[in-house]
Each structure stands twice: as structure tokens, then as C-alpha cells.
Amino acid sequence: MLFVVLLLVLAALGLLVPALTTSNTIWAWSSVGASVLAALVLAWDWWRRRPGDPVADAQSVDQQAVADDQRVVVPAEADTPPADEEPPEEDTDAADLLVVADLVDEVRVLDERPRYHLSSCSWLAGRPTLGLPVQEARQLQFTPCAVCTPDAVLVRRSRTSG
């Protein structure tokens, strides 16, 4: 469906060129018509896929069943939240917080996500991450992940090495 909209927008742009270079208004109206048609196609597609629609939900369930039959489903670890859910926040002891505030060990963060993780965190699962010192991650208001418990691990590592 997006391909059809793209073609209509490109046609509207193509019709706009002769409209601007000639004095014939039919080209301009044709461009407007193609743009309106693209908007109508987008609205129709949205209407067809709107959430809560029993017909659309049934179709998506049927499509998911077909997709499941065609691929191998790998079960997620029991303690790892689904990919679209944020992992819970680690409950860090106040004494550990004081230690973490001075650490410069690297943790991993995801864009637009509030948690920081150890690089070995199972929730990251190949997602593109950015490395930051834990001290900076804390200053930027990131919170620790409860799946990999970075604060507990880093504090334990700090206390055993120092």
C-alpha cells in the first residue's frame, strides 16, 4: 500500500513540473488530484488497519499463524521481557548508589529507552546500543535494568577489585 502512495506522490510531483513551466492549469489540477488520491489511499489503509477492528484483528491473527508456520519460533528466556516491553528497574541499595555514582565502567543504553544495561544483558538481544560510563548514564537519568542488574554487578566488581 505504501508503494501505491509513493507512486501517487511521485506522479503529483511529476505533474507539478509542467504546471510550473507552462500556463496550462490542467497540470496543476492533475497534481492536486494525485495528491488527494494519495491521501485517500493512506486514509483507507489506516481505516482498514485501525486497532480494535474485529475484521482487521482476525486478519492479522490469520497472517501471524501463516507466518508462524513458515519460520522457526525461538522461545524467549523466562525472565526476559518481550521486545516491545521495557524491562523493570533494578532496585539499588542506597549504599550501592553512592558507589555507582563514582564508577566509570561502561554500560549500554538504547536510544529512546530509559534503562542502562550490561553488555551481556539478554534483553539487548542484538539491538544497536551506545556505550556510556555508568556515572554519565545516571546523570542523564537512565535507570538500571532488573534483568542484568548492572548496579549490583558493577558494585560487586568494584568492591572485589578495590
Short mmCIF file of the C-alpha atoms (twelve columns), coordinates in Angstrom:
data_MODEL
# 
_entry.id   MODEL 
# 
loop_
_atom_site.group_PDB 
_atom_site.id 
_atom_site.type_symbol 
_atom_site.label_atom_id 
_atom_site.label_alt_id 
_atom_site.label_comp_id 
_atom_site.label_asym_id 
_atom_site.label_seq_id 
_atom_site.Cartn_x 
_atom_site.Cartn_y 
_atom_site.Cartn_z 
_atom_site.pdbx_PDB_model_num 
ATOM 1   C CA . MET A 1   0.000   0.000   0.000   1 
ATOM 2   C CA . LEU A 2   2.843   2.359   0.789   1 
ATOM 3   C CA . PHE A 3   4.233   1.668   -2.664  1 
ATOM 4   C CA . VAL A 4   0.989   2.897   -4.268  1 
ATOM 5   C CA . VAL A 5   1.092   6.080   -2.180  1 
ATOM 6   C CA . LEU A 6   4.726   6.641   -3.155  1 
ATOM 7   C CA . LEU A 7   3.855   6.275   -6.837  1 
ATOM 8   C CA . LEU A 8   0.970   8.730   -6.484  1 
ATOM 9   C CA . VAL A 9   3.184   11.280  -4.740  1 
ATOM 10  C CA . LEU A 10  5.837   10.909  -7.437  1 
ATOM 11  C CA . ALA A 11  3.152   11.357  -10.100 1 
ATOM 12  C CA . ALA A 12  1.940   14.501  -8.323  1 
ATOM 13  C CA . LEU A 13  5.485   15.875  -8.317  1 
ATOM 14  C CA . GLY A 14  5.911   14.946  -11.974 1 
ATOM 15  C CA . LEU A 15  2.685   16.743  -12.871 1 
ATOM 16  C CA . LEU A 16  3.772   19.782  -10.891 1 
ATOM 17  C CA . VAL A 17  6.787   20.399  -13.145 1 
ATOM 18  C CA . PRO A 18  4.768   21.074  -16.324 1 
ATOM 19  C CA . ALA A 19  2.266   23.053  -14.256 1 
ATOM 20  C CA . LEU A 20  5.041   25.403  -13.179 1 
ATOM 21  C CA . THR A 21  6.689   25.635  -16.605 1 
ATOM 22  C CA . THR A 22  3.534   26.137  -18.687 1 
ATOM 23  C CA . SER A 23  0.493   28.315  -18.268 1 
ATOM 24  C CA . ASN A 24  -1.881  25.360  -18.562 1 
ATOM 25  C CA . THR A 25  -3.686  24.824  -15.230 1 
ATOM 26  C CA . ILE A 26  -4.759  21.272  -16.059 1 
ATOM 27  C CA . TRP A 27  -1.299  20.087  -14.949 1 
ATOM 28  C CA . ALA A 28  -1.665  21.812  -11.577 1 
ATOM 29  C CA . TRP A 29  -5.147  20.360  -11.014 1 
ATOM 30  C CA . SER A 30  -3.880  16.926  -12.033 1 
ATOM 31  C CA . SER A 31  -1.095  17.246  -9.451  1 
ATOM 32  C CA . VAL A 32  -3.601  18.238  -6.780  1 
ATOM 33  C CA . GLY A 33  -5.802  15.298  -7.789  1 
ATOM 34  C CA . ALA A 34  -2.915  12.826  -7.491  1 
ATOM 35  C CA . SER A 35  -2.043  14.252  -4.055  1 
ATOM 36  C CA . VAL A 36  -5.650  13.958  -2.863  1 
ATOM 37  C CA . LEU A 37  -5.824  10.401  -4.189  1 
ATOM 38  C CA . ALA A 38  -2.620  9.535   -2.268  1 
ATOM 39  C CA . ALA A 39  -4.172  10.988  0.904   1 
ATOM 40  C CA . LEU A 40  -7.360  8.975   0.334   1 
ATOM 41  C CA . VAL A 41  -5.361  5.770   -0.123  1 
ATOM 42  C CA . LEU A 42  -3.498  6.447   3.142   1 
ATOM 43  C CA . ALA A 43  -6.778  7.141   4.968   1 
ATOM 44  C CA . TRP A 44  -8.350  3.994   3.535   1 
ATOM 45  C CA . ASP A 45  -5.343  1.918   4.602   1 
ATOM 46  C CA . TRP A 46  -5.473  3.416   8.109   1 
ATOM 47  C CA . TRP A 47  -9.207  2.718   8.313   1 
ATOM 48  C CA . ARG A 48  -8.639  -0.861  7.208   1 
ATOM 49  C CA . ARG A 49  -5.897  -1.455  9.820   1 
ATOM 50  C CA . ARG A 50  -7.282  0.524   12.750  1 
ATOM 51  C CA . PRO A 51  -6.873  -1.137  16.166  1 
ATOM 52  C CA . GLY A 52  -9.915  -2.729  17.732  1 
ATOM 53  C CA . ASP A 53  -11.460 -3.673  14.389  1 
ATOM 54  C CA . PRO A 54  -12.529 -7.347  14.691  1 
ATOM 55  C CA . VAL A 55  -12.091 -7.984  10.966  1 
ATOM 56  C CA . ALA A 56  -8.576  -6.474  10.908  1 
ATOM 57  C CA . ASP A 57  -7.653  -8.297  14.136  1 
ATOM 58  C CA . ALA A 58  -8.836  -11.611 12.676  1 
ATOM 59  C CA . GLN A 59  -6.840  -10.995 9.510   1 
ATOM 60  C CA . SER A 60  -3.695  -10.185 11.484  1 
ATOM 61  C CA . VAL A 61  -4.150  -13.357 13.578  1 
ATOM 62  C CA . ASP A 62  -4.501  -15.410 10.367  1 
ATOM 63  C CA . GLN A 63  -1.398  -13.738 8.894   1 
ATOM 64  C CA . GLN A 64  0.542   -14.403 12.117  1 
ATOM 65  C CA . ALA A 65  -0.499  -18.069 12.056  1 
ATOM 66  C CA . VAL A 66  0.758   -18.382 8.476   1 
ATOM 67  C CA . ALA A 67  3.996   -16.617 9.405   1 
ATOM 68  C CA . ASP A 68  4.473   -18.916 12.427  1 
ATOM 69  C CA . ASP A 69  4.079   -21.965 10.201  1 
ATOM 70  C CA . GLN A 70  6.832   -20.663 7.898   1 
ATOM 71  C CA . ARG A 71  9.506   -19.884 10.468  1 
ATOM 72  C CA . VAL A 72  11.119  -21.420 13.485  1 
ATOM 73  C CA . VAL A 73  9.949   -19.742 16.688  1 
ATOM 74  C CA . VAL A 74  12.673  -19.427 19.305  1 
ATOM 75  C CA . PRO A 75  11.253  -19.184 22.825  1 
ATOM 76  C CA . ALA A 76  12.419  -16.184 24.839  1 
ATOM 77  C CA . GLU A 77  14.073  -16.622 28.199  1 
ATOM 78  C CA . ALA A 78  11.526  -16.743 31.009  1 
ATOM 79  C CA . ASP A 79  12.939  -13.736 32.866  1 
ATOM 80  C CA . THR A 80  13.419  -11.548 29.790  1 
ATOM 81  C CA . PRO A 81  10.521  -9.189  28.980  1 
ATOM 82  C CA . PRO A 82  9.199   -9.136  25.403  1 
ATOM 83  C CA . ALA A 83  10.994  -6.843  22.942  1 
ATOM 84  C CA . ASP A 84  8.251   -4.218  22.962  1 
ATOM 85  C CA . GLU A 85  8.168   -4.014  26.778  1 
ATOM 86  C CA . GLU A 86  10.685  -2.186  28.899  1 
ATOM 87  C CA . PRO A 87  12.480  -4.367  31.461  1 
ATOM 88  C CA . PRO A 88  11.742  -3.454  35.079  1 
ATOM 89  C CA . GLU A 89  14.070  -1.166  37.004  1 
ATOM 90  C CA . GLU A 90  16.685  -2.690  39.327  1 
ATOM 91  C CA . ASP A 91  16.126  -1.849  42.984  1 
ATOM 92  C CA . THR A 92  19.514  -0.471  44.034  1 
ATOM 93  C CA . ASP A 93  20.535  -0.144  47.667  1 
ATOM 94  C CA . ALA A 94  21.392  3.423   48.817  1 
ATOM 95  C CA . ALA A 95  24.946  2.403   49.755  1 
ATOM 96  C CA . ASP A 96  25.411  0.848   46.312  1 
ATOM 97  C CA . LEU A 97  24.086  4.037   44.700  1 
ATOM 98  C CA . LEU A 98  26.904  6.014   46.299  1 
ATOM 99  C CA . VAL A 99  29.449  3.584   44.839  1 
ATOM 100 C CA . VAL A 100 27.806  3.586   41.385  1 
ATOM 101 C CA . ALA A 101 27.815  7.389   41.301  1 
ATOM 102 C CA . ASP A 102 31.644  7.368   41.170  1 
ATOM 103 C CA . LEU A 103 32.163  4.455   38.751  1 
ATOM 104 C CA . VAL A 104 33.299  4.923   35.162  1 
ATOM 105 C CA . ASP A 105 32.636  1.347   33.981  1 
ATOM 106 C CA . GLU A 106 30.869  1.208   30.630  1 
ATOM 107 C CA . VAL A 107 27.186  0.334   30.389  1 
ATOM 108 C CA . ARG A 108 24.995  0.078   27.288  1 
ATOM 109 C CA . VAL A 109 21.962  2.265   26.529  1 
ATOM 110 C CA . LEU A 110 19.377  2.218   23.748  1 
ATOM 111 C CA . ASP A 111 18.083  5.321   22.058  1 
ATOM 112 C CA . GLU A 112 14.666  6.377   23.408  1 
ATOM 113 C CA . ARG A 113 14.776  3.779   26.229  1 
ATOM 114 C CA . PRO A 114 15.173  4.660   29.950  1 
ATOM 115 C CA . ARG A 115 17.333  1.755   31.146  1 
ATOM 116 C CA . TYR A 116 21.052  1.074   31.062  1 
ATOM 117 C CA . HIS A 117 22.389  -2.456  30.768  1 
ATOM 118 C CA . LEU A 118 25.499  -4.587  30.936  1 
ATOM 119 C CA . SER A 119 26.775  -5.583  27.503  1 
ATOM 120 C CA . SER A 120 25.828  -9.199  28.315  1 
ATOM 121 C CA . CYS A 121 22.165  -8.362  29.034  1 
ATOM 122 C CA . SER A 122 19.798  -10.817 27.349  1 
ATOM 123 C CA . TRP A 123 17.201  -8.069  26.822  1 
ATOM 124 C CA . LEU A 124 19.544  -6.212  24.441  1 
ATOM 125 C CA . ALA A 125 19.463  -9.190  22.029  1 
ATOM 126 C CA . GLY A 126 21.403  -7.628  19.177  1 
ATOM 127 C CA . ARG A 127 19.792  -4.189  19.400  1 
ATOM 128 C CA . PRO A 128 22.024  -1.257  18.445  1 
ATOM 129 C CA . THR A 129 23.392  0.244   21.663  1 
ATOM 130 C CA . LEU A 130 25.612  3.091   22.754  1 
ATOM 131 C CA . GLY A 131 28.293  2.761   25.418  1 
ATOM 132 C CA . LEU A 132 28.410  5.269   28.261  1 
ATOM 133 C CA . PRO A 133 30.177  5.403   31.618  1 
ATOM 134 C CA . VAL A 134 27.670  4.380   34.304  1 
ATOM 135 C CA . GLN A 135 28.235  7.709   36.058  1 
ATOM 136 C CA . GLU A 136 27.181  9.609   32.908  1 
ATOM 137 C CA . ALA A 137 24.229  7.287   32.296  1 
ATOM 138 C CA . ARG A 138 22.990  8.063   35.821  1 
ATOM 139 C CA . GLN A 139 23.457  11.805  35.245  1 
ATOM 140 C CA . LEU A 140 21.403  11.518  32.038  1 
ATOM 141 C CA . GLN A 141 18.555  9.990   34.094  1 
ATOM 142 C CA . PHE A 142 18.961  6.414   32.842  1 
ATOM 143 C CA . THR A 143 17.960  3.755   35.385  1 
ATOM 144 C CA . PRO A 144 19.402  0.236   35.834  1 
ATOM 145 C CA . CYS A 145 17.834  -2.816  34.189  1 
ATOM 146 C CA . ALA A 146 16.447  -5.513  36.527  1 
ATOM 147 C CA . VAL A 147 17.270  -8.289  34.035  1 
ATOM 148 C CA . CYS A 148 21.067  -7.857  34.066  1 
ATOM 149 C CA . THR A 149 21.305  -5.876  37.360  1 
ATOM 150 C CA . PRO A 150 24.191  -3.613  36.299  1 
ATOM 151 C CA . ASP A 151 24.413  -1.734  39.620  1 
ATOM 152 C CA . ALA A 152 24.779  -4.898  41.715  1 
ATOM 153 C CA . VAL A 153 27.319  -6.411  39.299  1 
ATOM 154 C CA . LEU A 154 29.410  -3.244  38.990  1 
ATOM 155 C CA . VAL A 155 29.385  -2.590  42.748  1 
ATOM 156 C CA . ARG A 156 30.406  -6.193  43.453  1 
ATOM 157 C CA . ARG A 157 33.181  -5.915  40.847  1 
ATOM 158 C CA . SER A 158 34.328  -2.606  42.353  1 
ATOM 159 C CA . ARG A 159 34.418  -3.964  45.896  1 
ATOM 160 C CA . THR A 160 36.336  -7.126  44.951  1 
ATOM 161 C CA . SER A 161 38.923  -5.274  42.872  1 
ATOM 162 C CA . GLY A 162 39.484  -2.421  45.296  1 
# 
